[in-house]
Short mmCIF file of C-alpha atoms and ligand atoms in Angstrom, two decimals:
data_model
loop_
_atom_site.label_atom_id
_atom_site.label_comp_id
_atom_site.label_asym_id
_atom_site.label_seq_id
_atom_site.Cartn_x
_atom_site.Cartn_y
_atom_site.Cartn_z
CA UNK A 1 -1.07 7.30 -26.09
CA UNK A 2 -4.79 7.72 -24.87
CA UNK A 3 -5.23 9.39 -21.11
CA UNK A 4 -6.56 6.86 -19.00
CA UNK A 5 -5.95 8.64 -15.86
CA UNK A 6 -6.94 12.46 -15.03
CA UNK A 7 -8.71 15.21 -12.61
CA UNK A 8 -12.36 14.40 -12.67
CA UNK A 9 -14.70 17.69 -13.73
CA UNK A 10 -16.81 17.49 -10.50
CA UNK A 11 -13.64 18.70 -8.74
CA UNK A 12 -12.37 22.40 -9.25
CA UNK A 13 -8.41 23.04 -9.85
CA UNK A 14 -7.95 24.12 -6.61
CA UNK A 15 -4.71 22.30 -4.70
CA UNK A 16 -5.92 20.70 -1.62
CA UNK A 17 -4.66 22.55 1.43
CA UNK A 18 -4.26 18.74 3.31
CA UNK A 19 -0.95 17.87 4.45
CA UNK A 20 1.13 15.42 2.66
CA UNK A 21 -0.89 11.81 2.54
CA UNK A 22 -3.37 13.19 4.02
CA UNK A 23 -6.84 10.36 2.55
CA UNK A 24 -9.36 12.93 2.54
CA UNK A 25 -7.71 14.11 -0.95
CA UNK A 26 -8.61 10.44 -2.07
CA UNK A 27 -11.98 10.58 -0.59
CA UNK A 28 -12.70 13.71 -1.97
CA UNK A 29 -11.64 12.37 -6.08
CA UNK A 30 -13.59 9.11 -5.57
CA UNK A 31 -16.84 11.61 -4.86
CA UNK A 32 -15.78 13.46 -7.82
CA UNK A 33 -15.53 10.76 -9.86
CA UNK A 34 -18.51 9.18 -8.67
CA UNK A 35 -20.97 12.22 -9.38
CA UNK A 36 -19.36 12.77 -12.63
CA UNK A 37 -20.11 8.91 -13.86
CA UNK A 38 -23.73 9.58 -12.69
CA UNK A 39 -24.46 12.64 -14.50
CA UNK A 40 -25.25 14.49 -11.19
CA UNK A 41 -22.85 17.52 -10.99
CA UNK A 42 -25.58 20.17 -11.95
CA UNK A 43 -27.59 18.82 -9.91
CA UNK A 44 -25.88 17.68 -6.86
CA UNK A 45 -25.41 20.14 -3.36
CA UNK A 46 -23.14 18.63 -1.09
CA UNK A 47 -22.82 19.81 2.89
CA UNK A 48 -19.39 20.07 4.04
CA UNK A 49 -18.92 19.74 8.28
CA UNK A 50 -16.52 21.15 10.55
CA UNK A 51 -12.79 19.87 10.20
CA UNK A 52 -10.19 19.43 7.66
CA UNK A 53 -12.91 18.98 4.70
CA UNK A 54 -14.06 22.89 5.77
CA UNK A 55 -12.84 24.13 2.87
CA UNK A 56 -14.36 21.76 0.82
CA UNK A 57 -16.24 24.33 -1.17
CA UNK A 58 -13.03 25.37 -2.81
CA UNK A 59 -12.86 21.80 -3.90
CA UNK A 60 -16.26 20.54 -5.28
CA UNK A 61 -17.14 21.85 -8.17
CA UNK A 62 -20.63 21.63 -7.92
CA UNK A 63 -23.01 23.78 -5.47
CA UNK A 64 -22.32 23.30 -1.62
CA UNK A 65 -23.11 24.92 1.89
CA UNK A 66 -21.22 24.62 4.93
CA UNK A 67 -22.82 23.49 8.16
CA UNK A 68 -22.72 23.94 11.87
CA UNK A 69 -20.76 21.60 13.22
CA UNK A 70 -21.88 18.38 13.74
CA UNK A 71 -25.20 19.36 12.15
CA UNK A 72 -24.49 18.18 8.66
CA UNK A 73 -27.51 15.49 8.41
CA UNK A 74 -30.25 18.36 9.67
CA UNK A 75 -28.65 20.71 6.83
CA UNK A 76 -28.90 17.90 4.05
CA UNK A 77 -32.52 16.92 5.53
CA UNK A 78 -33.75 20.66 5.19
CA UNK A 79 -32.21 20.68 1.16
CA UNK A 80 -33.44 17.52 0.28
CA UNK A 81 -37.12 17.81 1.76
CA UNK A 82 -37.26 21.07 0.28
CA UNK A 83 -35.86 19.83 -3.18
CA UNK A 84 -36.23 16.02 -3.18
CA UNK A 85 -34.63 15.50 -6.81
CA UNK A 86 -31.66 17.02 -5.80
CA UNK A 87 -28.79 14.84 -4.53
CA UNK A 88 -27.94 15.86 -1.45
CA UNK A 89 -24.61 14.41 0.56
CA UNK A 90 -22.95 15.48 3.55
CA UNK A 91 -18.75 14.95 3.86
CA UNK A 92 -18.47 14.78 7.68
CA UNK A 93 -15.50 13.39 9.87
CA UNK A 94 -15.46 11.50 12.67
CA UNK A 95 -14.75 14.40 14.95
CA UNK A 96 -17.60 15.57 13.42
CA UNK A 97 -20.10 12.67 13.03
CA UNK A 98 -19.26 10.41 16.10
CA UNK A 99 -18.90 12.98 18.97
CA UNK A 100 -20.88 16.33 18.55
CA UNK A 101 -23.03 15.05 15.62
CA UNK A 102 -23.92 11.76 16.88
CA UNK A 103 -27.46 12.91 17.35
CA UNK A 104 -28.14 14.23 14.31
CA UNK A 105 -26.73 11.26 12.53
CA UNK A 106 -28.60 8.80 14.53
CA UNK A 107 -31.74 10.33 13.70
CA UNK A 108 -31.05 11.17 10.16
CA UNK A 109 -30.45 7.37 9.91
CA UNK A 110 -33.80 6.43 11.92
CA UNK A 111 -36.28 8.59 9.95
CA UNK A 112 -34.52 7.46 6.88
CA UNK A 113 -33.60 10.45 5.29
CA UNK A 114 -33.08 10.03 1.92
CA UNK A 115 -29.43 11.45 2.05
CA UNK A 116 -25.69 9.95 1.27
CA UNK A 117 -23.32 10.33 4.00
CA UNK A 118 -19.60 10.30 3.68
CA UNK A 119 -17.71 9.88 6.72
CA UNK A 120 -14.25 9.75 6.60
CA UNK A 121 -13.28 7.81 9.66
CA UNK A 122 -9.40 8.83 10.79
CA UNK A 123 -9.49 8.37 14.25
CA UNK A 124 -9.22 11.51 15.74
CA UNK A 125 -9.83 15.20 15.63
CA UNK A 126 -7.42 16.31 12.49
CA UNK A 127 -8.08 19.98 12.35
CA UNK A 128 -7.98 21.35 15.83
CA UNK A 129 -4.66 19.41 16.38
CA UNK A 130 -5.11 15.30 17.37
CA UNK A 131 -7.41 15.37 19.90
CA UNK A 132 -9.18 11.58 21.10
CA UNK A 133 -12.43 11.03 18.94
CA UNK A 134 -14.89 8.70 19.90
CA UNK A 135 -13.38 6.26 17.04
CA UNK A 136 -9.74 6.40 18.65
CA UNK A 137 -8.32 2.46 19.06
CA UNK A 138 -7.56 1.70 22.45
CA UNK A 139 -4.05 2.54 23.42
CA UNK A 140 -3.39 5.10 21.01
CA UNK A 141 -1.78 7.99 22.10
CA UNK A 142 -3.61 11.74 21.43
CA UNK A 143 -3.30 15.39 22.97
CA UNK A 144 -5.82 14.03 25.61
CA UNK A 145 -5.26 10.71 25.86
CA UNK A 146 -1.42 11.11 26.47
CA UNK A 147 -0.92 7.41 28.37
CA UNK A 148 -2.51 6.26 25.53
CA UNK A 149 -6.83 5.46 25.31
CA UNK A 150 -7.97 3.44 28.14
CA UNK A 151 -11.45 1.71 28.34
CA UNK A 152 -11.71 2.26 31.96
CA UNK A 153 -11.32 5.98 31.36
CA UNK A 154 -12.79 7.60 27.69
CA UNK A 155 -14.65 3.86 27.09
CA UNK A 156 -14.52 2.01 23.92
CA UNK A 157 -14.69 3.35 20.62
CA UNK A 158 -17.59 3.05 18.94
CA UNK A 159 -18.45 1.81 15.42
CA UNK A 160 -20.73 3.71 13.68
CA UNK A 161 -21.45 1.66 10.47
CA UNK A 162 -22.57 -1.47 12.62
CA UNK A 163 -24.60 1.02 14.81
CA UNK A 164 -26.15 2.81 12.11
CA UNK A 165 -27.10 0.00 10.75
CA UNK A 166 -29.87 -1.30 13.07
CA UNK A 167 -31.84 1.53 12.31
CA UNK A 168 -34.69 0.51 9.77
CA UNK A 169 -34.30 4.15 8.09
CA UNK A 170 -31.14 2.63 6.49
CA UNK A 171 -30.92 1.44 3.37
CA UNK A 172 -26.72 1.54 2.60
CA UNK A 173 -24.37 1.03 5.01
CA UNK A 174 -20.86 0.45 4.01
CA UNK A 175 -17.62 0.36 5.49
CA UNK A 176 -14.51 0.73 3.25
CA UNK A 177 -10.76 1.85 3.41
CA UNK A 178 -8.43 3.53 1.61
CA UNK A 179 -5.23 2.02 2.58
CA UNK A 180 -4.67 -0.25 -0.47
CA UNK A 181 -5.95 0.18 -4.46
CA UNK A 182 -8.11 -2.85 -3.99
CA UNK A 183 -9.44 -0.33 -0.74
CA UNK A 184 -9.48 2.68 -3.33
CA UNK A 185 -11.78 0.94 -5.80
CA UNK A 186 -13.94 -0.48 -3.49
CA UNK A 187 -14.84 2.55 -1.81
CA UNK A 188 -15.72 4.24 -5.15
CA UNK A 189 -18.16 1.40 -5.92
CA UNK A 190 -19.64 1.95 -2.48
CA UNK A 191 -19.85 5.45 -2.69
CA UNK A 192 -21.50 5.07 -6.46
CA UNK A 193 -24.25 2.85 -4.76
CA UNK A 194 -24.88 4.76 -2.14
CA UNK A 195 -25.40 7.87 -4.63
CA UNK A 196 -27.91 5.33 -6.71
CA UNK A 197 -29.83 4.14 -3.31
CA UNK A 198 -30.44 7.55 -3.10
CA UNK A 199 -31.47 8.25 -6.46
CA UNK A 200 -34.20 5.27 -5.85
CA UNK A 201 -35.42 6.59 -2.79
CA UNK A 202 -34.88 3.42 -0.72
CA UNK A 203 -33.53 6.01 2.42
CA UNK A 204 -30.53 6.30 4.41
CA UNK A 205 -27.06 5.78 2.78
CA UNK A 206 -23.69 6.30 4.94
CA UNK A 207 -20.30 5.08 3.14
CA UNK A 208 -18.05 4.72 6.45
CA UNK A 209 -14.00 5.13 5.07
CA UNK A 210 -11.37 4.29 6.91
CA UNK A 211 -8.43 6.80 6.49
CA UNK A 212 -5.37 7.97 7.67
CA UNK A 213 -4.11 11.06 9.11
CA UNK A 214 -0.72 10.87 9.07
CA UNK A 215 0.13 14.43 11.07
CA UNK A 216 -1.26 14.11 13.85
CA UNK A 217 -1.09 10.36 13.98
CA UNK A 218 2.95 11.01 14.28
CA UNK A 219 3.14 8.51 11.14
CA UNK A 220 4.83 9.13 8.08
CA UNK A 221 2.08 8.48 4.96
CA UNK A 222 3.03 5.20 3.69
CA UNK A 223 3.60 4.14 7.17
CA UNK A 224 -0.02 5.41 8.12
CA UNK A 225 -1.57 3.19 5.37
CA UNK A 226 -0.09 0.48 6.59
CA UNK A 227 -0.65 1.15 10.11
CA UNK A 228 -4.37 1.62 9.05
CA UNK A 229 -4.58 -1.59 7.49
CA UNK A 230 -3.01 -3.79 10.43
CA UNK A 231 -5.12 -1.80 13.28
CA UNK A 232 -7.68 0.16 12.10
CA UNK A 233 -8.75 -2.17 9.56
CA UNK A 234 -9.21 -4.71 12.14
CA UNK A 235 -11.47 -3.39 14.50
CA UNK A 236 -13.63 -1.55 11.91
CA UNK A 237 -13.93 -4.46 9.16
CA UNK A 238 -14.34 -3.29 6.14
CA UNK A 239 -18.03 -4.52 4.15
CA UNK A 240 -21.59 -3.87 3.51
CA UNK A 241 -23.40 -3.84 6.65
CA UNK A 242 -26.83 -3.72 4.89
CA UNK A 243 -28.16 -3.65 1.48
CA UNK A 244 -31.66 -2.92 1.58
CA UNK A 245 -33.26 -3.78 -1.42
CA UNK A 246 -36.19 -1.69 -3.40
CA UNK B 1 10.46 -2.60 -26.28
CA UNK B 2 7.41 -0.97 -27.07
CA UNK B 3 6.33 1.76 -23.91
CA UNK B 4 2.93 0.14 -22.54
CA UNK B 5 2.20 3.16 -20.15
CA UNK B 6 3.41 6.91 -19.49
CA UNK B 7 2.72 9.16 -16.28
CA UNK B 8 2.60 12.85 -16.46
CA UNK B 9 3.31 14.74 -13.18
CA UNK B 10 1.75 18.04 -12.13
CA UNK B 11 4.55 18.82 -10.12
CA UNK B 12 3.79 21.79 -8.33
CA UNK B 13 0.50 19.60 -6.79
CA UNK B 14 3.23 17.10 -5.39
CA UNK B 15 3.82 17.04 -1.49
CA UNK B 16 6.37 14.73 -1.59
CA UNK B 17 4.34 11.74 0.63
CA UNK B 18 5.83 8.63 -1.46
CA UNK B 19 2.62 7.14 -1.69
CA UNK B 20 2.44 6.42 -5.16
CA UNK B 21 5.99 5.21 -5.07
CA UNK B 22 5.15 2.86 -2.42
CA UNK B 23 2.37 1.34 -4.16
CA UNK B 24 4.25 1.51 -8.21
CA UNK B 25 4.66 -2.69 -8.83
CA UNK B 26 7.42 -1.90 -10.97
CA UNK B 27 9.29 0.98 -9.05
CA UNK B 28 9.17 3.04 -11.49
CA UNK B 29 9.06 6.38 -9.55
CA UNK B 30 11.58 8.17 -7.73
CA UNK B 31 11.49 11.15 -5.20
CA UNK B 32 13.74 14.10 -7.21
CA UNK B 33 16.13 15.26 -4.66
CA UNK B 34 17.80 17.70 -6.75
CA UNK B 35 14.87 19.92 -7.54
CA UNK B 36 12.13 21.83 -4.48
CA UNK B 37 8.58 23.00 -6.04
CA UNK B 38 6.68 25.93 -4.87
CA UNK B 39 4.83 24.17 -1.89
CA UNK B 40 8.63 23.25 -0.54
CA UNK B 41 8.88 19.88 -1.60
CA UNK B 42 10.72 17.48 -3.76
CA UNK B 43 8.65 16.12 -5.95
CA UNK B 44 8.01 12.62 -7.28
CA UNK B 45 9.02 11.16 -11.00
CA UNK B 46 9.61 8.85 -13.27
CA UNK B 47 12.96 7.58 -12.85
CA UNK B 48 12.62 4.60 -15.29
CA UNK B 49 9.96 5.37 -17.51
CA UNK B 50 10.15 2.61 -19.49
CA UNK B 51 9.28 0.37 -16.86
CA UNK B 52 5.83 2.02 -16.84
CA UNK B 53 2.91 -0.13 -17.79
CA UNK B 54 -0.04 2.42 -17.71
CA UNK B 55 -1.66 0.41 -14.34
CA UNK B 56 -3.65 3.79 -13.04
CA UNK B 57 -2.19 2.28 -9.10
CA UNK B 58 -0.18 5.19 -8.16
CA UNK B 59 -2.69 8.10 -9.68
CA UNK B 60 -5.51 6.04 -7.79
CA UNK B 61 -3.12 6.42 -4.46
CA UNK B 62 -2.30 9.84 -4.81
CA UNK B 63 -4.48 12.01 -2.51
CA UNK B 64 -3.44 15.49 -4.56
CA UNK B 65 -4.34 14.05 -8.17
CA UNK B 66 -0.68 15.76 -9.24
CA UNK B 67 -0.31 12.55 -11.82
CA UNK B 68 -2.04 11.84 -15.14
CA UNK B 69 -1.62 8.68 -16.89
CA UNK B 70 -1.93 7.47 -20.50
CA UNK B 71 -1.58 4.40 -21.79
CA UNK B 72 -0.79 2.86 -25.24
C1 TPP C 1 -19.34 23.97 17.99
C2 TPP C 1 -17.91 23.68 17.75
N1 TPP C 1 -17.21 22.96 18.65
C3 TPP C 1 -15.91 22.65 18.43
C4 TPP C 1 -15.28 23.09 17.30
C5 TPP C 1 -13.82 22.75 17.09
N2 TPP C 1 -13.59 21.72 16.08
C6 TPP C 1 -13.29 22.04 14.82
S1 TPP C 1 -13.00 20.70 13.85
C7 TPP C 1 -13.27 19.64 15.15
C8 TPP C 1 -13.14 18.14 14.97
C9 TPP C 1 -12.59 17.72 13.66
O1 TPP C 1 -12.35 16.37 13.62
P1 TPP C 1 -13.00 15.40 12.56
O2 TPP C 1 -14.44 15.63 12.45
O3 TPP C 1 -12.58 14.01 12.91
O4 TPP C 1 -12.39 15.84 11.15
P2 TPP C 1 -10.88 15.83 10.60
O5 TPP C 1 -10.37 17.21 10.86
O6 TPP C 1 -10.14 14.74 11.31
O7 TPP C 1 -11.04 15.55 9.16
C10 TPP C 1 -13.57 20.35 16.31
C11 TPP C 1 -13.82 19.75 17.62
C12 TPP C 1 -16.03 23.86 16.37
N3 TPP C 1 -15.49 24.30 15.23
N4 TPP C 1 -17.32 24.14 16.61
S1 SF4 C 2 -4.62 17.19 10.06
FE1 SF4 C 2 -4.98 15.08 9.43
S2 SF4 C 2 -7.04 15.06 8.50
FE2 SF4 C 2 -6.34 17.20 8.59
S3 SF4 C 2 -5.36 17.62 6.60
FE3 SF4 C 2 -3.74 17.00 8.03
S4 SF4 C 2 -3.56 14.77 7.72
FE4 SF4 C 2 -5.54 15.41 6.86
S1 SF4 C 3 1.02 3.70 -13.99
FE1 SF4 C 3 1.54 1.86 -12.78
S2 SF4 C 3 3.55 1.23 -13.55
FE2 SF4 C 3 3.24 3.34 -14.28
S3 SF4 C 3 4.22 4.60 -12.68
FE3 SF4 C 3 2.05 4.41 -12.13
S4 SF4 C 3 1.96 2.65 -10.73
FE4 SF4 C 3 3.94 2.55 -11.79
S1 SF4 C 4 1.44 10.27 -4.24
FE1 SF4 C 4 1.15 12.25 -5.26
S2 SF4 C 4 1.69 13.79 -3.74
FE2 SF4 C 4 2.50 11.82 -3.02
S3 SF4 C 4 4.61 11.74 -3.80
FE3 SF4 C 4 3.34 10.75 -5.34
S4 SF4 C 4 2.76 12.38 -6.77
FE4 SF4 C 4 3.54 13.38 -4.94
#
């Protein structure tokens, strides 16, 4: 019997403190894995936001700094203009990177920082207890958006790969999900060429995945996969948005 | 019958979410009722292990990496 299956070395032993089904575990291997095929780990410093992934640092087994919330992007940008050879990614969630961080992101995207981004789209506000995000479908139901979202009332929600996108800074923009295998492997290829656009210095690279969150969704974990497939999966499709080339 | 595939489970990493035994194309795993690991939950296994064919599909799905698998 040969292993063909086991804990990649850019992660530390550490059990994840994420509830049961809970993607960002998934998310978190495939960046793992990803880093480890490259030959990056000792030289690698990833920025971890505000959220469920604030513990990250127990996780990555590589060096890693913790940022303000929101302010991910500014913290890579400062690291990587200081130390261009190092790769530099930020893990931020949608919380994080579509409400209070929109700036930063935005900007990070227009200047085309040479940075990867990972942003684990779920929907809503995991940590502080499933609060609306600006990524929430219409209708669903949060802490504050009880009757469910309306457009008349907290608007549409927005989606950041397409928007990211138009900026001429970017050079990857992907959007994948994790709901299936097929989603699984596809989101580690994304991530891998996101970590190589950097690596050629062709800019911006953001790797939006779609995820579930089954606490505070109020869905069991296999339900939430599927639920994220029939909903999510529909109004964020899943793609590259742009490939720029060399 | 020759075993194709074999999955190792870190048990104590389980929390019980049934993902990989959702996503298992030959339902090989089980939840096991009769035993609760540290964490509080009942972990998953391999109820028929010779079923297994080493596919990777339900380590890939697992978001707490508690299985390993090897192949023949
Ligand atoms: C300046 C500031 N404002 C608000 C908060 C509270 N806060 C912590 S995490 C979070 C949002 C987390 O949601 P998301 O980024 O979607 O990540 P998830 O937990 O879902 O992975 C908020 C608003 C904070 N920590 N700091
Ligand atoms: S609250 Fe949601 S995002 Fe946070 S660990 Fe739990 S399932 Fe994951
Ligand atoms: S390796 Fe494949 S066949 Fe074996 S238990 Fe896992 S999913 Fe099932
Ligand atoms: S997917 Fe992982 S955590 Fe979930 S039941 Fe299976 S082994 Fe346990």
């Amino acid at each position: 019997m040969q292993t063909v299956f086991e804990r990649p070395k850019s992660l530390t032993d550490h059990p994840f403190h994420y509830c049961p089904g809970c993607s960002h575990g998934v998310v978190h291997r495939l960046v793992a894995e990803c880093i480890d095929e490259l030959g990056l780990r000792e030289n690698t410093i990833g920025v971890y936001a505000v959220g469920c992934v604030v513990l990250g640092h127990r996780y990555f087994n590589m060096d890693c700094i913790g940022a303000a919330h929101g302010r991910a992007p500014a913290t890579a940008t400062g690291i990587k203009r200081m130390d261009p050879e190092k790769t530099v990614f930020t893990y931020q969630g949608d919380g994080d990177l579509a409400a209070i961080g929109m700036a930063e992101i935005v900007h990070a995207s227009a200047r085309g920082e040479n940075i990867t981004v990972v942003f684990v789209n779920n929907g809503i506000y995991g940590m502080t207890g499933g609060q609306i995000a600006p990524t929430t479908l219409l209708g669903e139901i949060t802490t504050t958006s009880p009757y469910g979202r309306k457009a008349s009332v907290e608007g549409y929600p927005i989606k950041v790969a397409e928007l990211l996108a138009q900026n001429e800074g970017s050079a990857y923009i992907a959007r994948t999900s994790v709901s299936s295998p097929a989603g699984v492997i596809q989101t580690k290829k994304a991530i891998k060429k996101a970590f190589q656009v950097q690596q050629k210095k062709l800019g911006f690279s953001l790797v939006e995945v779609l995820a579930a969150c089954p606490t505070n969704w109020g869905r069991a974990p296999v339900e939430a996969l599927k639920w994220l497939d029939e909903n999510m999966a529909v109004y964020y499709p899943v793609g590259e948005i742009k490939v720029k080339e060399a | 019958m020759t075993v194709k595939g074999r999955v190792l489970f870190d048990s104590e990493r389980c929390k019980a979410c049934g993902i990989c035994i959702a996503f298992c194309p030959n339902e090989v795993l089980a939840l096991d009722e009769s035993h609760i690991n540290g964490q509080g939950y009942t972990p998953a296994y391999a109820q028929k292990p010779e079923a297994c064919i080493g596919c990777k599909i339900c380590a890939m799905m697992c978001p707490d990496m508690a299985i390993i698998v090897e192949r023949a």
